[in-house]
Short mmCIF file of C-alpha atoms in Angstrom, two decimals:
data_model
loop_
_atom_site.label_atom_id
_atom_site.label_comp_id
_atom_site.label_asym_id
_atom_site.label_seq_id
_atom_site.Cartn_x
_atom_site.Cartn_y
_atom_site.Cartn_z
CA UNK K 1480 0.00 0.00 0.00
CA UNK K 1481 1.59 3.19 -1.49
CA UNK K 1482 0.85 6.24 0.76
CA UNK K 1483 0.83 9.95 0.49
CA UNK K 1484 1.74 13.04 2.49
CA UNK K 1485 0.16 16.99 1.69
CA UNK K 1486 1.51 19.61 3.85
CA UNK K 1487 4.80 19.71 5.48
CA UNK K 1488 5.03 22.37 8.22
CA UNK K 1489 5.81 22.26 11.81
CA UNK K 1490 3.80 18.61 12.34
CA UNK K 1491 3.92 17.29 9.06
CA UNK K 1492 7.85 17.27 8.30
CA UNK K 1493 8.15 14.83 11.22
CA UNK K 1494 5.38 13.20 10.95
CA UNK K 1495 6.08 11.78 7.36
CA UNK K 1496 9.64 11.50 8.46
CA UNK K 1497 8.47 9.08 10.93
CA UNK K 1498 6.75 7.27 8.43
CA UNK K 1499 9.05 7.16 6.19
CA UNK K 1500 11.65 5.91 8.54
CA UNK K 1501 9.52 3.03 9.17
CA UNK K 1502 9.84 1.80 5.80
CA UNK K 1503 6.55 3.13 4.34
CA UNK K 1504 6.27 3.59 0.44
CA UNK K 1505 6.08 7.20 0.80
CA UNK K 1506 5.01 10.24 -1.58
CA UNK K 1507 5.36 13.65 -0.29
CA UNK K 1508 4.28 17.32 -1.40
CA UNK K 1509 4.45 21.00 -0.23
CA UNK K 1510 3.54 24.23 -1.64
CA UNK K 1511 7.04 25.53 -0.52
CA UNK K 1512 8.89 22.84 -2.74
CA UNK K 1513 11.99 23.20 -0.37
CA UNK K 1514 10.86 22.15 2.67
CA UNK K 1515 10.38 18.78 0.98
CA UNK K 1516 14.21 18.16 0.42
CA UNK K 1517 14.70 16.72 3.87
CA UNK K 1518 11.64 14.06 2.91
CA UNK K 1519 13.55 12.88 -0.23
CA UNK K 1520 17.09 12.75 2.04
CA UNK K 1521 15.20 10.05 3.82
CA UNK K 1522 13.86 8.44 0.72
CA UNK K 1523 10.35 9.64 0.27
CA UNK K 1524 9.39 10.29 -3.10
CA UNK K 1525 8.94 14.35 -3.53
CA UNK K 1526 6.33 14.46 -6.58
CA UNK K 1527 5.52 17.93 -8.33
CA UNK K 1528 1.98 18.11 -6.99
CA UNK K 1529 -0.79 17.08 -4.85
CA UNK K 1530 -2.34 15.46 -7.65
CA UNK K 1531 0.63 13.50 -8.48
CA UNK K 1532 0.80 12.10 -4.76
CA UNK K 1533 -3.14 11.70 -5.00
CA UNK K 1534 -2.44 9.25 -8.33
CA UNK K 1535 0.27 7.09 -6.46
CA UNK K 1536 -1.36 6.62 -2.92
CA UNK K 1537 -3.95 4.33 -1.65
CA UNK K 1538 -4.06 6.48 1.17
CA UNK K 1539 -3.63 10.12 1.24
CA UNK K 1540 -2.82 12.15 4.30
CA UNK K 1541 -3.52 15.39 5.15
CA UNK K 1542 -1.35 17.86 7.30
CA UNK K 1543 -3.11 21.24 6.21
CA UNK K 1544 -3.49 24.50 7.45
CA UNK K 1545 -7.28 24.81 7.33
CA UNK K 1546 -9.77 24.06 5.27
CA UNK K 1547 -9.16 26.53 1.43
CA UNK K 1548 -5.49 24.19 2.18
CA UNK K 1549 -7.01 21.52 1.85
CA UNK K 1550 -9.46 22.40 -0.79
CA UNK K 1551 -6.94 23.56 -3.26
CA UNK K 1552 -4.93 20.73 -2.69
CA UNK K 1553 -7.74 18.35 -3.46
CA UNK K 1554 -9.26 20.59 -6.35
CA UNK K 1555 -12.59 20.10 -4.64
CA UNK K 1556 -15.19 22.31 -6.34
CA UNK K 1557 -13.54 21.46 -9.48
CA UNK K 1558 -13.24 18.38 -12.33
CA UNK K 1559 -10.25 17.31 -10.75
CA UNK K 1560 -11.58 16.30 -7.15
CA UNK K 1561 -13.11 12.94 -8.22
CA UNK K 1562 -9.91 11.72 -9.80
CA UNK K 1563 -7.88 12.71 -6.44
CA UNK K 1564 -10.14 11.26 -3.89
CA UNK K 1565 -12.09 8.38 -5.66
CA UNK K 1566 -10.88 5.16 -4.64
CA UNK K 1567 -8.57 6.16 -2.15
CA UNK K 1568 -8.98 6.68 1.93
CA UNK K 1569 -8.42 10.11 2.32
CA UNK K 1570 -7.33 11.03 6.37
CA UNK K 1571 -7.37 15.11 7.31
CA UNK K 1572 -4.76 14.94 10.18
CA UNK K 1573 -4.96 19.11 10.65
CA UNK K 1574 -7.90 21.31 12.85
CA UNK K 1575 -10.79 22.68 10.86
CA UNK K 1576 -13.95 23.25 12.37
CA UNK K 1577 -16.45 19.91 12.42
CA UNK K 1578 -18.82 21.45 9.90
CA UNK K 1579 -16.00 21.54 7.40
CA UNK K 1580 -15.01 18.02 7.91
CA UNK K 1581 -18.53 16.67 8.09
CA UNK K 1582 -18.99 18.56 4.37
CA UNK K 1583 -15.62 17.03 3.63
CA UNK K 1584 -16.60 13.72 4.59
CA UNK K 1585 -19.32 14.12 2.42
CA UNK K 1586 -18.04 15.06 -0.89
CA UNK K 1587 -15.08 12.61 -0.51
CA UNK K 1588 -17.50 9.48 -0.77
CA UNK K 1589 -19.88 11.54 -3.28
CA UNK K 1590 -16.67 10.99 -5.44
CA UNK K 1591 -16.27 7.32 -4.88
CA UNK K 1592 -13.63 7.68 -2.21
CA UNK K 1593 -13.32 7.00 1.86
CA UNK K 1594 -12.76 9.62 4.35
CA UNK K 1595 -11.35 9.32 8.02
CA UNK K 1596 -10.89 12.24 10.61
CA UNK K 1597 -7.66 12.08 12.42
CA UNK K 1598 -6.17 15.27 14.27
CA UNK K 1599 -3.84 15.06 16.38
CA UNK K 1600 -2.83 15.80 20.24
CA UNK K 1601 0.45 16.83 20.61
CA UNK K 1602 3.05 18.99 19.15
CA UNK K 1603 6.32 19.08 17.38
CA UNK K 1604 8.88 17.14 20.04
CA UNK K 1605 6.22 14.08 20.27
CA UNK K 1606 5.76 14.71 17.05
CA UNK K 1607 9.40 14.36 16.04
CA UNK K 1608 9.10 11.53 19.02
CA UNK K 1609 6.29 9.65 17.75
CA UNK K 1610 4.67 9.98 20.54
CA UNK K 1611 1.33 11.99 19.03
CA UNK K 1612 -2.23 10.50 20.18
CA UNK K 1613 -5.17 10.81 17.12
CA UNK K 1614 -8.65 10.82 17.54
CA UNK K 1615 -10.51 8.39 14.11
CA UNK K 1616 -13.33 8.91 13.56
CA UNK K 1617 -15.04 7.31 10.08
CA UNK K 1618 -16.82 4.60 8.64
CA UNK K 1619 -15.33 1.63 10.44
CA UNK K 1620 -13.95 -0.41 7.76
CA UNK K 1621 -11.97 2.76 7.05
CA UNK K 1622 -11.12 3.90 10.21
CA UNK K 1623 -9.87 -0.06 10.87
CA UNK K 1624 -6.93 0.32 7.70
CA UNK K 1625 -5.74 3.50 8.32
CA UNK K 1626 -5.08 2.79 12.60
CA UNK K 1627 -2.30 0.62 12.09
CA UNK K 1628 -0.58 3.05 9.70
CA UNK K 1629 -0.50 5.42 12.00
CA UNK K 1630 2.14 3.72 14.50
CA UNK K 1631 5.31 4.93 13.62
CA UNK K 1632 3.90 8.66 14.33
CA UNK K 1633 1.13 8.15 17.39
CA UNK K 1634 2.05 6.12 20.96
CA UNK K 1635 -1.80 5.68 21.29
CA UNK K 1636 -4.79 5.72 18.59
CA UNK K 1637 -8.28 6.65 20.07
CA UNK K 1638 -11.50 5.82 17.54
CA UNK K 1639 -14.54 8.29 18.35
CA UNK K 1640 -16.88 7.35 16.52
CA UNK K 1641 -18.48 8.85 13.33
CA UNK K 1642 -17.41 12.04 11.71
CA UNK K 1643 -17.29 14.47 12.93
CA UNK K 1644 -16.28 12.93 16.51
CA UNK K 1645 -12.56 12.96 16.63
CA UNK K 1646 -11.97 16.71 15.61
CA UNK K 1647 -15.00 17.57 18.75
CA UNK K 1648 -12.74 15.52 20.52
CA UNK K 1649 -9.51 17.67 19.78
CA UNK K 1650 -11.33 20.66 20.03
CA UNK K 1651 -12.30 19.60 23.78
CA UNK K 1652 -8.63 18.67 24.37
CA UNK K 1653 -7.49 21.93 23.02
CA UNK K 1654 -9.47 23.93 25.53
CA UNK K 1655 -7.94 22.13 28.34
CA UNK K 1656 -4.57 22.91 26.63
CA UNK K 1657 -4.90 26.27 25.98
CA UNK K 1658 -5.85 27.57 29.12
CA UNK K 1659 -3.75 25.40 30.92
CA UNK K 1660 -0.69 26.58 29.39
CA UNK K 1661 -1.74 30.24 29.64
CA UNK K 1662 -2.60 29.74 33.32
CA UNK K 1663 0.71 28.27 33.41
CA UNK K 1664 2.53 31.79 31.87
CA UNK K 1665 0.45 34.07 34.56
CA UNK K 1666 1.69 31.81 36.97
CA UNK K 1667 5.07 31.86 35.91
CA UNK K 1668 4.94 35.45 35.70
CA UNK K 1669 3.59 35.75 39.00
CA UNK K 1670 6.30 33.86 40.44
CA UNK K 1671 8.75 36.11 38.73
CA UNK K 1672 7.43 39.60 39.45
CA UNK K 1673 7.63 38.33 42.91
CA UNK K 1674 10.82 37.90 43.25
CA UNK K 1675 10.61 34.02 43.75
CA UNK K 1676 13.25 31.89 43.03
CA UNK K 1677 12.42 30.68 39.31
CA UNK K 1678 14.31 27.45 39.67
CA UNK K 1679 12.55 26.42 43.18
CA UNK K 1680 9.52 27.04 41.25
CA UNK K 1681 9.94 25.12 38.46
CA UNK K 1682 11.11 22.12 41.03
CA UNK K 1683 7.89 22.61 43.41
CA UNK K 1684 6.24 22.45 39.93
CA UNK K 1685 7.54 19.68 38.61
CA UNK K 1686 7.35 17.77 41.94
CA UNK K 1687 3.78 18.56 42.45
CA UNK K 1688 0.54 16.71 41.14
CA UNK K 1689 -0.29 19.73 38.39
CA UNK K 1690 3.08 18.48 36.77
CA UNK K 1691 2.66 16.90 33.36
CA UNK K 1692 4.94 17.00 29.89
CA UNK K 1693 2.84 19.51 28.81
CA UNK K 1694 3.68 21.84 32.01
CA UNK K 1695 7.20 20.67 32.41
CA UNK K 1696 8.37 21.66 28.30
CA UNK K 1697 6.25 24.86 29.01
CA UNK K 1698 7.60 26.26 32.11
CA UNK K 1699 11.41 25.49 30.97
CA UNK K 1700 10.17 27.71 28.03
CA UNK K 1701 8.91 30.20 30.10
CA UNK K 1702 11.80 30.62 32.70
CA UNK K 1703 14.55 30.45 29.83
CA UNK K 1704 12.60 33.06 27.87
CA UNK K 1705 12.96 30.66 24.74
CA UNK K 1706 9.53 31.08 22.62
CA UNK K 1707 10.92 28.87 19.70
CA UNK K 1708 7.91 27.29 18.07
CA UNK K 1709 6.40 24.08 18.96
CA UNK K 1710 2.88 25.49 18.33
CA UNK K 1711 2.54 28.90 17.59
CA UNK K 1712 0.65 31.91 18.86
CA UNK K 1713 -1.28 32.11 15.57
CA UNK K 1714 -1.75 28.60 15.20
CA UNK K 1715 -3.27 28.49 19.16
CA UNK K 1716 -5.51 31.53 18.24
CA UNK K 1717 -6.76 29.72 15.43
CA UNK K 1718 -7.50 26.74 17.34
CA UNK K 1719 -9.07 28.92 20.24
CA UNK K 1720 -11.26 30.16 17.77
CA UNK K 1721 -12.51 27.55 16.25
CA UNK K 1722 -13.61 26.07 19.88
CA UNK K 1723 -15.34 29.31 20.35
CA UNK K 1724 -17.06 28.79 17.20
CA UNK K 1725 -18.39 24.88 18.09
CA UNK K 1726 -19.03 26.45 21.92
CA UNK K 1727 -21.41 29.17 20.38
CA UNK K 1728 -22.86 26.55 18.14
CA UNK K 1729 -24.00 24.55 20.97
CA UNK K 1730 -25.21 26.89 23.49
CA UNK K 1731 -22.18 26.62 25.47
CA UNK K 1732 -20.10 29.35 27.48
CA UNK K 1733 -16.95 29.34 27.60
CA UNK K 1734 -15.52 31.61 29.60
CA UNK K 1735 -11.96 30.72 30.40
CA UNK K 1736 -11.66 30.30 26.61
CA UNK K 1737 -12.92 33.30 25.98
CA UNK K 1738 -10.22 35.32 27.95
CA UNK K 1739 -7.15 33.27 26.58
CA UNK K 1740 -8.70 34.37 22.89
CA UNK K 1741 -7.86 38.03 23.97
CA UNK K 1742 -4.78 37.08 25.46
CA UNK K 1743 -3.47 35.69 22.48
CA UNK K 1744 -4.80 38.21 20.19
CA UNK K 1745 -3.21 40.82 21.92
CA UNK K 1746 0.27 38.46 21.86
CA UNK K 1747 -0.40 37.72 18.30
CA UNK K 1748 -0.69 42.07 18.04
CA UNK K 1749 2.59 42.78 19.96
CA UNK K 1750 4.96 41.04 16.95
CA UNK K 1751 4.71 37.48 18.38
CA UNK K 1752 2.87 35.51 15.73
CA UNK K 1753 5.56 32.45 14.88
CA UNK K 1754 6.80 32.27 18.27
CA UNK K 1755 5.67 29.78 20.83
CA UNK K 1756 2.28 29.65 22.83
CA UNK K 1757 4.16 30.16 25.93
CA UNK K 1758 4.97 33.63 24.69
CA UNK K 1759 1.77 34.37 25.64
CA UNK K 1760 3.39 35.63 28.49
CA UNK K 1761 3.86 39.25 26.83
CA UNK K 1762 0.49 39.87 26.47
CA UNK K 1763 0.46 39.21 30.42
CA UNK K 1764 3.22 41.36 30.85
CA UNK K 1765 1.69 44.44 28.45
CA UNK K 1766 -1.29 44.17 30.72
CA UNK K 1767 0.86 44.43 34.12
CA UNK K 1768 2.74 47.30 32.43
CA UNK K 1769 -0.53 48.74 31.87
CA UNK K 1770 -1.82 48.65 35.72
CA UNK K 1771 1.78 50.15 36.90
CA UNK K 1772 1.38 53.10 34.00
CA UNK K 1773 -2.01 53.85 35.80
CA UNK K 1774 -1.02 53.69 39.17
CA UNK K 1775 1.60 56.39 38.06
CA UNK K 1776 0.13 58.38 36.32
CA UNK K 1777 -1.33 61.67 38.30
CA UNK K 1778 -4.37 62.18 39.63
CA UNK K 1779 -6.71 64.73 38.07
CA UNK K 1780 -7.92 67.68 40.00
CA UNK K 1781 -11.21 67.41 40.35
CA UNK K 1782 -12.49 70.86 39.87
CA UNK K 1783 -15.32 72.43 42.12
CA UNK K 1784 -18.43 72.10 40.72
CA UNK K 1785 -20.41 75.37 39.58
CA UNK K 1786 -23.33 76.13 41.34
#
């Protein structure tokens, strides 16, 4: 079974290297042609276009930035869609809302193909790790093939059900993440601005039952003032919105959400885009800046009111 790899960014490049490394017949494309080079070091087959990988794979994954990605890189809406998708199991590994998939989904077996939801948890270092955990969801018979191809890149493989189950499910594990992690940068900067010791801290931390991999990669980040990307401010904003989105759409608040989608908004305003979600930190900082500007400032002279 020949497979087939769209989109090499941040979590694709080591995701297809893992499965390539595993001795997987693979083909490979990118808009940026470049960043495939490293792919056909490790012997994947770099094709031209994403309808050339589409006409060698069985199986065609899908590591996208959102859904016009994808689109364009399926032709969907045009003639060429059917030829790309029909007859092959087509997997969308990146975040889109549910509606999209679900009209994804759709289309894809409207053209004679099979379609299987599975994002991912995690982000680059388990990806580069293989130590990612997806969320299938599918038509079972479809959902049953593509599991097993997905163990050179995921520890753990979680079915939920039909479409559009396993990207609800990521979008209800990315809540948890994102306001964990930004809980985790207040606290940080808490510590900090109090003149704590920041390496007791991050041992009480890491000692303590709150500790995970998640908090332990984070606060290193935070303390060392090293926002290299693992997933990025925009990307998280993204991601924060589309949980917003599925919240609204089913009567739900969402309140802690809600605040981390200004935080990183204003993050994403100061400059900090392509840098880490841990560097939403600044946006905490611009807001403490703020209160001491305030405090500062003079008061105004209230003047006597004219009878």
């Amino acid at each position: 079974m020949e497979l087939g790899f769209l989109g090499l960014g941040t979590m694709g490049t080591p995701m297809a290297l893992s499965l390539v490394r595993a001795g997987a017949p693979l083909a490979v494309w990118n808009r940026t042609a470049a960043k495939a080079e490293v792919l056909r070091t490790a012997g994947a087959a770099v094709a031209g276009s994403a309808a050339e990988v589409c006409r060698r794979a069985d199986v065609v994954f899908l590591m996208l930035a959102d859904g016009p990605a994808v689109d364009a890189a399926l032709g969907r809406g045009g003639s060429a869609f059917a030829a790309n998708v029909g007859g092959r199991i087509v997997v969308h590994m990146g975040t889109t809302s549910p509606e999209y998939s679900r009209g994804l989904a759709a289309d894809v077996a409207a053209a004679g193909g099979r379609y299987v939801e599975a994002p991912v948890s995690g982000s680059r270092k388990p990806a580069e790790a293989g130590q990612l955990v997806a969320m299938l969801a599918g038509e079972p018979g479809a959902v049953a093939e593509v599991g097993p191809l997905l163990a050179p890149v995921c520890r753990q493989v979680v079915e939920c059900g039909p479409v559009p189950g396993a990207l609800l499910m990521k979008l209800a594990v990315n809540l948890y993440l994102i306001t964990m992690v930004t809980g985790l940068a207040e606290a940080t900067h808490f510590a900090e601005r109090q003149g704590l010791d920041l390496a007791r801290f991050v041992e009480v931390l890491d000692a303590g039952p709150m500790a995970s991999d998640v908090s332990r990669v984070k606060v290193a980040k935070l303390v060392a003032r090293d926002f290299g990307v693992q997933a990025a401010i925009a990307d998280v904003l993204k991601n924060n919105q589309l949980v917003a989105e599925a919240a609204r759409g089913a009567g739900l608040a969402s309140p802690l959400l809600d605040v981390c989608h200004e935080l990183y908004g204003e993050t994403l305003r100061l400059g900090h885009a392509a840098e880490d979600m841990a560097a939403v930190v600044h946006a905490i900082e611009e807001r403490t800046a703020a209160l001491a500007a305030a405090d500062a400032a003079p008061a105004r002279t209230r003047l006597p009111s004219r009878v």
